[in-house]
Coordinates of C-alpha atoms in Angstrom, one line a residue:
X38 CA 6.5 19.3 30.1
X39 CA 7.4 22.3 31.7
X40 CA 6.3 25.9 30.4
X41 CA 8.9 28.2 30.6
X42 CA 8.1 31.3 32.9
X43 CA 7.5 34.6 32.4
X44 CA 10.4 37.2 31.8
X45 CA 10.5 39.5 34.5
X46 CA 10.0 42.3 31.8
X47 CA 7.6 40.7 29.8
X48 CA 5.5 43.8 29.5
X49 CA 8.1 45.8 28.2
X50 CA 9.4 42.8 26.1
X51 CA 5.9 42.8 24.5
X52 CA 5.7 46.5 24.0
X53 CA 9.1 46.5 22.0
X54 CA 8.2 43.6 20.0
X55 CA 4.8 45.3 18.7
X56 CA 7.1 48.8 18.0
X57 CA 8.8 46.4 15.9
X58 CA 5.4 45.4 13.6
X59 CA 6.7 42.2 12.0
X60 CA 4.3 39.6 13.6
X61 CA 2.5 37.9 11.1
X62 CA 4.6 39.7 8.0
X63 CA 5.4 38.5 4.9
X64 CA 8.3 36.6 4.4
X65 CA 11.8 38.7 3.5
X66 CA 14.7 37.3 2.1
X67 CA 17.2 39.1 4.0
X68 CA 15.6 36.8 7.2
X69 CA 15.6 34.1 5.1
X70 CA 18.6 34.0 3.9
X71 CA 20.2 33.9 7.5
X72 CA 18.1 31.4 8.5
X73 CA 19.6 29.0 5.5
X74 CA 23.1 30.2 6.4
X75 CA 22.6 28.8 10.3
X76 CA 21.3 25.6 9.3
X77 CA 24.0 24.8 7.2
X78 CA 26.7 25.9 9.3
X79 CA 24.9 24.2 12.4
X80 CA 24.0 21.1 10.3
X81 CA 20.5 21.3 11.2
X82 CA 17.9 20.3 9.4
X83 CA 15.6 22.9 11.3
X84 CA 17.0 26.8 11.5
X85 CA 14.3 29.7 12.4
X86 CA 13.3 33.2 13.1
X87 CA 11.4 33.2 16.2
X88 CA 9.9 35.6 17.6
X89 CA 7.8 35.3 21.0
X90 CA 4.5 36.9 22.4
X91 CA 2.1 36.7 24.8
X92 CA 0.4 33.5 23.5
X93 CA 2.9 32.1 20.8
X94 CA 5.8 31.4 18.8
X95 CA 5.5 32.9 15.4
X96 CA 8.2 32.2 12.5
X97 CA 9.8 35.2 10.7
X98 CA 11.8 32.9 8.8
X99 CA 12.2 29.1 8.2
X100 CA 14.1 26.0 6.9
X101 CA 12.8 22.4 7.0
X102 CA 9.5 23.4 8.7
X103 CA 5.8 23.8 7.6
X104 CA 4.4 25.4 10.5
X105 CA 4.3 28.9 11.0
X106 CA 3.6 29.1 15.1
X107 CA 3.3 26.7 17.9
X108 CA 1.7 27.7 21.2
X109 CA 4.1 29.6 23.7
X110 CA 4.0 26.8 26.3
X111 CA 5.6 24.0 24.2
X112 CA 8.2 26.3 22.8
X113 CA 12.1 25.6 23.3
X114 CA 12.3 29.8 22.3
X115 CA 10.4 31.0 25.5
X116 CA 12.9 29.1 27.6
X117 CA 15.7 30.6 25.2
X118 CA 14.6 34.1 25.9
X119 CA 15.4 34.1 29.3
X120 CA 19.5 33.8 28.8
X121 CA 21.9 36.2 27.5
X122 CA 23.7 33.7 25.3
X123 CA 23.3 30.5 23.3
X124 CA 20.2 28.1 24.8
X125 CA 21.4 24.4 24.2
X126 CA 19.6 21.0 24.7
X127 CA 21.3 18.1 23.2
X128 CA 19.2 15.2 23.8
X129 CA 15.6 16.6 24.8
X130 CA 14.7 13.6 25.7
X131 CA 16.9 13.6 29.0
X132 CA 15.6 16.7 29.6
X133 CA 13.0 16.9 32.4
X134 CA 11.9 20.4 30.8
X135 CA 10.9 18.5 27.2
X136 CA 11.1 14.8 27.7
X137 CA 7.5 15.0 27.5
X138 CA 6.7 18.0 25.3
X139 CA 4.7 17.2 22.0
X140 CA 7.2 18.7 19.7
X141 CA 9.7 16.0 21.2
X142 CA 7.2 13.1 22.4
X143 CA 4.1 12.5 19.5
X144 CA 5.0 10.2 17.2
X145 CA 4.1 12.1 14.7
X146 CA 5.1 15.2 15.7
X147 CA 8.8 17.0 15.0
X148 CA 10.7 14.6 17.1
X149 CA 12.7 17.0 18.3
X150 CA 15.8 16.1 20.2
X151 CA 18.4 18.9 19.7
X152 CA 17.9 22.2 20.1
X153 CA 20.1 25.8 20.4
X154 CA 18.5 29.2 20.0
X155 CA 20.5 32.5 20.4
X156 CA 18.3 35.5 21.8
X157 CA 17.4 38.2 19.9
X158 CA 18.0 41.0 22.3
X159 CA 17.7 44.6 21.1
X160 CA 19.6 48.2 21.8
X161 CA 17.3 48.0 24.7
X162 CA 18.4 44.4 26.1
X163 CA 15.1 43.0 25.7
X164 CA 14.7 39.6 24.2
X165 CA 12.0 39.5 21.3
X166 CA 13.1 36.0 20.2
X167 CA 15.9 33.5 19.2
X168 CA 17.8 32.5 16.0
X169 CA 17.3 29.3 16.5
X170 CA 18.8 25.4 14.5
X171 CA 16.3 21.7 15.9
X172 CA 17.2 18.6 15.0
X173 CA 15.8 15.2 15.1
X174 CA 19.5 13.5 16.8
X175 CA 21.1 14.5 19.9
X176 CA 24.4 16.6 19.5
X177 CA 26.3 19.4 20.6
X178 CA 27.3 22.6 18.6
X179 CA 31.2 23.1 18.4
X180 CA 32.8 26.4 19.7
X181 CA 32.6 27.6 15.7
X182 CA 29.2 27.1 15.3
X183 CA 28.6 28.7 18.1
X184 CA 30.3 31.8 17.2
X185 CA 28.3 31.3 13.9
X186 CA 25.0 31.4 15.9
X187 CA 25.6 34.7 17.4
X188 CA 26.8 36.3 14.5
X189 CA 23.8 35.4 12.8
X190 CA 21.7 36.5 15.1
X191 CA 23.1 39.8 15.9
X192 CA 22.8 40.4 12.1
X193 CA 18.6 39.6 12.7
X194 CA 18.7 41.9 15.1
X195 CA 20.0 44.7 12.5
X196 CA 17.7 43.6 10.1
X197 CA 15.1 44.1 12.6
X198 CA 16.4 47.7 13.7
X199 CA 16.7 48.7 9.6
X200 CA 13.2 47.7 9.2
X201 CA 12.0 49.9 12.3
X202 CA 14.2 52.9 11.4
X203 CA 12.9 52.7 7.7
X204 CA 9.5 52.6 9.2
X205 CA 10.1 55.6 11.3
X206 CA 11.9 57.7 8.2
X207 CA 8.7 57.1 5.9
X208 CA 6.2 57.8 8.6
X209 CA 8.6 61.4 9.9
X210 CA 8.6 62.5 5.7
X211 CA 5.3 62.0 5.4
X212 CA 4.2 64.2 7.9
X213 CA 7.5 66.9 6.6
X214 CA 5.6 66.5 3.7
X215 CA 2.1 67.6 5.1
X216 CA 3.8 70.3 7.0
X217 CA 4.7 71.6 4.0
X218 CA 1.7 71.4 2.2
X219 CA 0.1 72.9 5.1
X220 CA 2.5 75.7 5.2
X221 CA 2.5 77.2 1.4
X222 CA 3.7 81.0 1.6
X223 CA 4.9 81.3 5.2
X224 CA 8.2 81.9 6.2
X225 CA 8.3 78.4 8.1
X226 CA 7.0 76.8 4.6
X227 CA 10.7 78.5 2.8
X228 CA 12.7 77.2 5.5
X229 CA 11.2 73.8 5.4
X230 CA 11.9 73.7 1.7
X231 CA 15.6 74.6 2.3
X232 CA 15.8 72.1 5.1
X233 CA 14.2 69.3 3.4
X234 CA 17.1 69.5 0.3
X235 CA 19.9 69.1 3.5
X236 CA 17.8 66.4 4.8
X237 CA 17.3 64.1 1.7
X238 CA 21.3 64.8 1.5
X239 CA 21.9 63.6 4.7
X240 CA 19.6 60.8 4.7
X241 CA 21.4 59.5 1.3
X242 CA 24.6 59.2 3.3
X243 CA 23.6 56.5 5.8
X244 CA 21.2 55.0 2.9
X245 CA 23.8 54.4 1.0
X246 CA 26.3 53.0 3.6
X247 CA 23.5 50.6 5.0
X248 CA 22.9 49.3 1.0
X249 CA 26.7 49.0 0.1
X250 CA 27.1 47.0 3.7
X251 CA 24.0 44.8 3.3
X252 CA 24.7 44.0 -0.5
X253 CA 28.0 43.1 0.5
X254 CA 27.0 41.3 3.3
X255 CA 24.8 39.1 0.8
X256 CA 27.2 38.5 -1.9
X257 CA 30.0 37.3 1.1
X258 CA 27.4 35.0 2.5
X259 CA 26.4 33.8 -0.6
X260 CA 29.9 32.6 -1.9
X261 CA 30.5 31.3 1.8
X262 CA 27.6 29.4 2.0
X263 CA 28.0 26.6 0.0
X264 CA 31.8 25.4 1.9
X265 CA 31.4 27.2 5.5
X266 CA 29.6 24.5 7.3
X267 CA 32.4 22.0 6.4
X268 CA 35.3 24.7 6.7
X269 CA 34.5 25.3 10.5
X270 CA 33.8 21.0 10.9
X271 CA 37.1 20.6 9.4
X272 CA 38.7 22.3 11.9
X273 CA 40.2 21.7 15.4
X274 CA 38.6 22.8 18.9
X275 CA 42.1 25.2 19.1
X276 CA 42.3 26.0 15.9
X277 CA 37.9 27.0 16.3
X278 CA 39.4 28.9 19.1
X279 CA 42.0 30.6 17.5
X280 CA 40.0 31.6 14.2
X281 CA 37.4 32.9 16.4
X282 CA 39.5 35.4 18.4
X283 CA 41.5 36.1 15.1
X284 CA 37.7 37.5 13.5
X285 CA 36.8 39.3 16.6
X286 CA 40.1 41.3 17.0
X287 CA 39.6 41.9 12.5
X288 CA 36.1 43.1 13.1
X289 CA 37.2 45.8 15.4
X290 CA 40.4 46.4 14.4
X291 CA 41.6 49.7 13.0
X292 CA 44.6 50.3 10.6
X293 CA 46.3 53.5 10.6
X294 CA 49.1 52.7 7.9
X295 CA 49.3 54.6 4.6
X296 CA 49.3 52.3 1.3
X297 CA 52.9 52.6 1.6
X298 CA 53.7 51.2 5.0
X299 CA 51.1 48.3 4.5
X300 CA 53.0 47.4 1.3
X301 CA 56.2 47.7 3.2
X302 CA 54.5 45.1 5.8
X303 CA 53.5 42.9 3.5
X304 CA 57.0 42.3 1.5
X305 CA 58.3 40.9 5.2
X306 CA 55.5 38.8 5.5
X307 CA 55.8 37.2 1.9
X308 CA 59.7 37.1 3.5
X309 CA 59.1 35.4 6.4
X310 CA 56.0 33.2 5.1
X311 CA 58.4 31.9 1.9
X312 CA 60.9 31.1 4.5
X313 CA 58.7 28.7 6.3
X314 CA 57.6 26.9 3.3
X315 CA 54.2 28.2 3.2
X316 CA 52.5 27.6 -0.5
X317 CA 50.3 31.2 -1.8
X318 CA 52.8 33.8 0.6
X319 CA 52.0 36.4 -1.8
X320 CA 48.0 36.1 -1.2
X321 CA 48.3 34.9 2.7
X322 CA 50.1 38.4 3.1
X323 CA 47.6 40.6 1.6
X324 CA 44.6 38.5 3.7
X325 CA 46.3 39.1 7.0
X326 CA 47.2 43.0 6.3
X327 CA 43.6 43.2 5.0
X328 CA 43.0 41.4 8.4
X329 CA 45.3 44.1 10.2
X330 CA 46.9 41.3 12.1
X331 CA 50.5 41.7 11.0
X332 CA 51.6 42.7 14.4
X333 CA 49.9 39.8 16.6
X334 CA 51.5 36.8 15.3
X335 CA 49.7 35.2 17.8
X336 CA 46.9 35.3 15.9
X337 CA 47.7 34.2 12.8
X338 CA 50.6 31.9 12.8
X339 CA 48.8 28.8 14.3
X340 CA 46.5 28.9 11.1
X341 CA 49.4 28.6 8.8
X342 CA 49.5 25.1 10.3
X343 CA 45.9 24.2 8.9
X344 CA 45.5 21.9 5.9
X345 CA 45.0 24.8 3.2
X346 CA 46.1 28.3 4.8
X347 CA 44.9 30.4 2.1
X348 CA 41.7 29.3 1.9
X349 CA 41.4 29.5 5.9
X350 CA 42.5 33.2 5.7
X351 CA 40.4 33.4 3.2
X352 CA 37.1 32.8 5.1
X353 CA 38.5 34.4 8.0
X354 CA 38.8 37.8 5.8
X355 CA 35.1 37.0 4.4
X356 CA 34.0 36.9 8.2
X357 CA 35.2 40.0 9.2
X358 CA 34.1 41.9 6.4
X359 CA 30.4 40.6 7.3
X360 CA 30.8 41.6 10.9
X361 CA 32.6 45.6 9.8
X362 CA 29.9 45.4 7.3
X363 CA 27.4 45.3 10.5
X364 CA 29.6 47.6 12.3
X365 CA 28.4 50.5 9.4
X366 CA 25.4 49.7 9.5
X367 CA 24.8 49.9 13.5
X368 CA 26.8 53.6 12.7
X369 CA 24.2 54.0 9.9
X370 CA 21.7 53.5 11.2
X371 CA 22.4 55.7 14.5
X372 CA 22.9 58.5 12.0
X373 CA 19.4 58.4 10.5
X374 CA 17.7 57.7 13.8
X375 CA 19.5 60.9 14.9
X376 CA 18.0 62.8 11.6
X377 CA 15.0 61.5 12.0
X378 CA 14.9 62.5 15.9
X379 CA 15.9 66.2 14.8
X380 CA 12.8 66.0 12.2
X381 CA 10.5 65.3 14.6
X382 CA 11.6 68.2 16.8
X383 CA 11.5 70.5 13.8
X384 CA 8.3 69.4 12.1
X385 CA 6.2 68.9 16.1
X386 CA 4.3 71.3 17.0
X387 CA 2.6 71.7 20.7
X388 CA -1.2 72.6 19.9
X389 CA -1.6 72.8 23.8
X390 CA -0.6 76.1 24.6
X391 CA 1.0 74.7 27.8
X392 CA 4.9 75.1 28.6
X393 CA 7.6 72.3 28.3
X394 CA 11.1 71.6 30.4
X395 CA 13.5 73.1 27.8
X396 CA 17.0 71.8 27.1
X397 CA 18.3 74.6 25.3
X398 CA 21.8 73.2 24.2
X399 CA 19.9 69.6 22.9
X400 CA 17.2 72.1 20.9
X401 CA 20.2 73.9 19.6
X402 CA 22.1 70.4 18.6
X403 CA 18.8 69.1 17.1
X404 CA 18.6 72.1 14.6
X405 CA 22.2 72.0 13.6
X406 CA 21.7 68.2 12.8
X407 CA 19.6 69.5 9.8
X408 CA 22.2 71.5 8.7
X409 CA 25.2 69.2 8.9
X410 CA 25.5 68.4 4.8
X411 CA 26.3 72.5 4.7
X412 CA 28.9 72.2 7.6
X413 CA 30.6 69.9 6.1
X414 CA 30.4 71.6 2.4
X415 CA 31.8 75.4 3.1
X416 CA 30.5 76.7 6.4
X417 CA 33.0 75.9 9.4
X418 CA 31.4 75.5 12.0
X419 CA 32.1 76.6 16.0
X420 CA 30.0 75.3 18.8
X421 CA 30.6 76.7 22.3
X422 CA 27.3 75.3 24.9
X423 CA 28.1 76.0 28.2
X424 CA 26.0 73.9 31.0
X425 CA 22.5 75.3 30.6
X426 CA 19.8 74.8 33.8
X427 CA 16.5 73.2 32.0
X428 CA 13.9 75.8 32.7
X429 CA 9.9 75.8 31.2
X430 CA 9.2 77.0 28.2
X431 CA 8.1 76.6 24.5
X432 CA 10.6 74.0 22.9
X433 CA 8.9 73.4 19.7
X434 CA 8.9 77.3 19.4
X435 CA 12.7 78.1 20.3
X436 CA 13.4 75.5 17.6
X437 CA 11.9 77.6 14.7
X438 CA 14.3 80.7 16.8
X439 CA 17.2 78.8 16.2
X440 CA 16.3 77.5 12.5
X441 CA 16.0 81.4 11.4
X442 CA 18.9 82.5 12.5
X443 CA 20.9 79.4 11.4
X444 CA 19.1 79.4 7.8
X445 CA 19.6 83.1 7.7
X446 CA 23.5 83.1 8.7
X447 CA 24.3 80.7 6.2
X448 CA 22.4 82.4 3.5
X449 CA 24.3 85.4 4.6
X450 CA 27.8 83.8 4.1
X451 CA 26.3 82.4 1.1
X452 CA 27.2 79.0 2.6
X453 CA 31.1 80.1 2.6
X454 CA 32.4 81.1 6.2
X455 CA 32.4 80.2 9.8
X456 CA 29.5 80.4 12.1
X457 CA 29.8 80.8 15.6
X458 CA 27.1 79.7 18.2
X459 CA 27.7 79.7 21.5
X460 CA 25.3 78.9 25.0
X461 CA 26.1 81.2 28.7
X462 CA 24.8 81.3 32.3
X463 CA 24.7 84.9 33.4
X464 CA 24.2 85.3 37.2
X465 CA 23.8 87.8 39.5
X466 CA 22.1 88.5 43.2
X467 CA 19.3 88.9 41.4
X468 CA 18.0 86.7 38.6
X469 CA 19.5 84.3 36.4
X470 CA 19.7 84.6 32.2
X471 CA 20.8 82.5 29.4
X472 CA 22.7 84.4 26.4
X473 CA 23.0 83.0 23.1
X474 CA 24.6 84.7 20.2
X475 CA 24.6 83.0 16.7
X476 CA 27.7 85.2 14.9
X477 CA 28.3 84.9 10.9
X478 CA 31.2 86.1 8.2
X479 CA 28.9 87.1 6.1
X480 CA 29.0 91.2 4.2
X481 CA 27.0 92.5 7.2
X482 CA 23.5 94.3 7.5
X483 CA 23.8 97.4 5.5
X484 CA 23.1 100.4 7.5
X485 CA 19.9 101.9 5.4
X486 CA 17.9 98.6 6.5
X487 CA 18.9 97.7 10.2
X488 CA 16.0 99.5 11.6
X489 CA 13.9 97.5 9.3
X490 CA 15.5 93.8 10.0
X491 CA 12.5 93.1 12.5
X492 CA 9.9 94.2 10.6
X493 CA 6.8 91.8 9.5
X494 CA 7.0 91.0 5.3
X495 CA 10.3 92.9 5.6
X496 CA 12.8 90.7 3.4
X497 CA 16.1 91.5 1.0
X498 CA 16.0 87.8 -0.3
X499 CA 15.3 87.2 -3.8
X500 CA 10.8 86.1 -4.7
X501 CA 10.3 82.8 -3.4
X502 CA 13.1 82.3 -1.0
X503 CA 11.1 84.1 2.0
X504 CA 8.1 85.5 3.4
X505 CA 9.9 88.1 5.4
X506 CA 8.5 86.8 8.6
X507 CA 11.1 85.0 9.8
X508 CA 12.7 87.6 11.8
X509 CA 9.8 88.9 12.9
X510 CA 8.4 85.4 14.2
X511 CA 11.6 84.9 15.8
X512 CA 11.2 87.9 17.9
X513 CA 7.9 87.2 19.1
X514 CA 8.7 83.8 19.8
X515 CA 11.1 85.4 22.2
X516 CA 9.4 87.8 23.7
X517 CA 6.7 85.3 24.1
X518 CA 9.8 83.8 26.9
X519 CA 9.8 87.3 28.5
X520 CA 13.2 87.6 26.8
X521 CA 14.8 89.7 24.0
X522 CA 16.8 89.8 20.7
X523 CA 19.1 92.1 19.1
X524 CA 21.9 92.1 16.7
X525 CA 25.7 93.7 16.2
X526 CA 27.2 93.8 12.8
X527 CA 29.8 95.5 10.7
X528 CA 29.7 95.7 6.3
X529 CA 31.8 93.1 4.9
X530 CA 33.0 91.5 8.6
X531 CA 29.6 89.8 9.4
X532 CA 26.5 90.0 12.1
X533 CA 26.1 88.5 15.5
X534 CA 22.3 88.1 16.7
X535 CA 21.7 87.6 20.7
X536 CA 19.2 86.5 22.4
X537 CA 18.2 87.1 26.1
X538 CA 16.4 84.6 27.7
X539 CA 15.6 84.7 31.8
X540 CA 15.5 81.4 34.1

């Protein structure tokens, strides 16, 4: 027997795999339910979840197996992990690596003899793992299964990723949660309030998209799973080839026809299909428009030739809406990893006194992600960032800056108009300074109060909606930069605030 070695980023490997926290979990159906999906397809009587640390291989998910870990030297995974595509040993017993291994030698131990395992590599290309089908008879997976494999593994992966995002949300409302708690009757506390309503909106999106996908997802395997293993048997090593490039273009390809042109497109191909004899022309039609394949015959018309078309479009159709139904929730998910990274910004506060490296056009596009359910519900927004030098400051500071005068814009324009932010280098012989001007539609600052905009408790908004301090926070924030702040505006026309930072 020979142990697999080490990946040359084990350490890191190991450090993803315990951000992950799913060693030694309970069991979830969404993992198990793939892991009965590749053994039938593979016709294995073995298919698992396996994920590898430093000492073992523990089993998210199984079929036909008791144990839940072996020890990391005698497993087929840790030699799995270090490819970038499917691990294959058909007879294991020709194989100098396992001829010998207990798993494959003891008599009355697995008796394993096949083996294939596709890595479970994450956004950050590490391996934490394989998808894996073992049997107990030497074969070899067909191209189709293959594909199958991967698939199913890149949909573990995205279970694995929803899991860690969904950790990540809780933990980042939680402490929104505390911060308002903590923050009863301060300016920050009424802006957090206001905040948290756009976030929960914005959070619902992506939730929603990620359930609709996944529940999808399930129902299509579930119908599929019954007939797919002896669907992709049944058919030949060109036409496996064929129907696997025909559900890779599908998955990523993108229609542009109205209703009316599609329909148009699919009266020639019930044409064209009834004149070559082929039985269901109406139904075959709608699959390959669905399919968007009705200009790359190519890819279609050698699967007309199959023993029952319809039902091979069918499946074909099924597949592709499993892997579009990943493709939304890889978007998704990005979308509430980007909320949650603007949440973090917002609610974070440096308790040591001591300056940061500021990106001042990331903490501006950080803010504005909290705001995005109002942009896209009344306020147009225009964003002009012009290159900014990083320079040290107070990040976690110049974020509550640009939340005031964001919130306070749009409250102006009671969340009807256009806002206007835009990011410039000023340079001369002698210094360098960064101006920023955040311009509204709103009625304007009525002249009897402008003197009064920057003064502490100072506030026209209704009880409840403001301490007042918010301005007057924002400008010591600023000066705190050795900068300065000041504003232009006109009655009925709208107000422009600068501010004046040096580098």
């Amino acid at each position: 027997m020979i142990p697999a070695p080490l990946p040359s980023n084990e350490n890191e490997r190991l450090n993803a795999l315990l951000r992950y926290e799913v060693m030694d979990t309970d069991s979830e159906k969404e993992f198990d339910d793939l892991v009965k999906l590749a053994s039938q397809i593979c016709e294995s009587e073995i298919s698992l979840v396996s994920l590898i640390d430093s000492e073992r291989q523990w089993f998210k998910a199984k079929v036909g197996l008791d144990a839940a870990e072996t020890h990391r030297d005698m497993a087929f995974c840790a030699h799995a992990i270090l490819q970038d595509d499917v691990f294959e040993v058909e007879n294991a017993l020709e194989d100098e690596r396992f001829h010998d291994n207990p798993l494959v030698a003891d008599k009355d131990g697995l008796n394993i003899r096949f083996y294939a395992g596709m890595p479970l590599k994450n956004p950050e290309g590490l391996n934490l793992g394989t998808l894996c089908v073992i049997d107990n008879v030497p074969k070899k997976l067909t191209e189709a299964q293959k594909f199958a494999l991967k698939t199913l593994g890149s949909q573990v992966v995205t279970q694995l990723e929803l899991r860690l995002k969904f950790r990540d949300l809780q933990e980042e409302m939680k402490k929104v949660q505390a911060a308002q708690r903590q923050l009863v009757e301060t300016e920050k506390m009424a802006t957090l309030g206001q905040l948290a309503a756009n976030v929960a909106h914005e959070i619902n999106t992506p939730l929603g998209a990620i359930r609709s996908s996944a529940d999808n997802s399930v129902i299509t395997m579930n119908e599929l799973l019954p007939r797919l293993a002896g669907f992709l048997q049944g058919l030949s090593q060109e036409k496996s080839i064929v129907f696997n490039n025909l559900i890779e273009y599908s998955a990523s390809a993108k229609s542009n026809f109205s209703s009316r042109e599609k329909r148009a497109v699919k009266y020639e191909l019930i044409e064209k299909l009834e004149e070559q004899n082929i039985d269901d022309a109406n139904t075959i039609a709608d699959y390959i428009v669905e399919l968007g394949l009705y200009n790359n015959p190519e890819l279609y018309e050698p699967l007309l030739e199959t023993e029952n078309p319809c039902y091979t479009f069918k499946v074909a159709h099924q597949l592709s809406a499993i892997a579009k139904n990943n493709k939304t929730i890889k978007l998704a998910t990005d979308k509430a990893s980007k909320i949650i990274f603007a949440l973090k910004n917002f609610s974070r506060q440096n308790q040591t006194g001591q300056q940061a490296k500021v990106n001042i056009n990331a903490t501006i596009e950080d803010t504005i992600t909290l705001y995005e359910n109002q942009f896209k519900h009344g306020i147009n927004l225009q964003l002009h960032l012009e290159e900014i030098p990083e320079f040290m400051g107070y990040p976690d500071e110049l974020v509550q800056v640009w939340t005031n005068l964001i919130h306070n814009a749009i409250q102006a324009m009671k969340s009807k108009g256009e806002l206007t932010i835009t990011t410039k280098l000023k340079a001369n012989s002698q210094n360098k300074k960064i101006h920023l001007s955040v311009t509204d539609t709103g009625a304007g600052i009525p002249k009897d109060i402008q003197k009064k905009v920057f003064n502490p408790f100072f506030t026209t908004k209704r009880e409840g909606e403001g301490s007042g301090l918010g301005l007057d926070i924002t400008k010591k924030i600023v000066e705190k930069h050795n900068g300065k702040i000041w504003f232009e505006t006109q009655e009925n026309k709208g107000t422009t605030f600068f501010v004046e930072l040096p580098l």
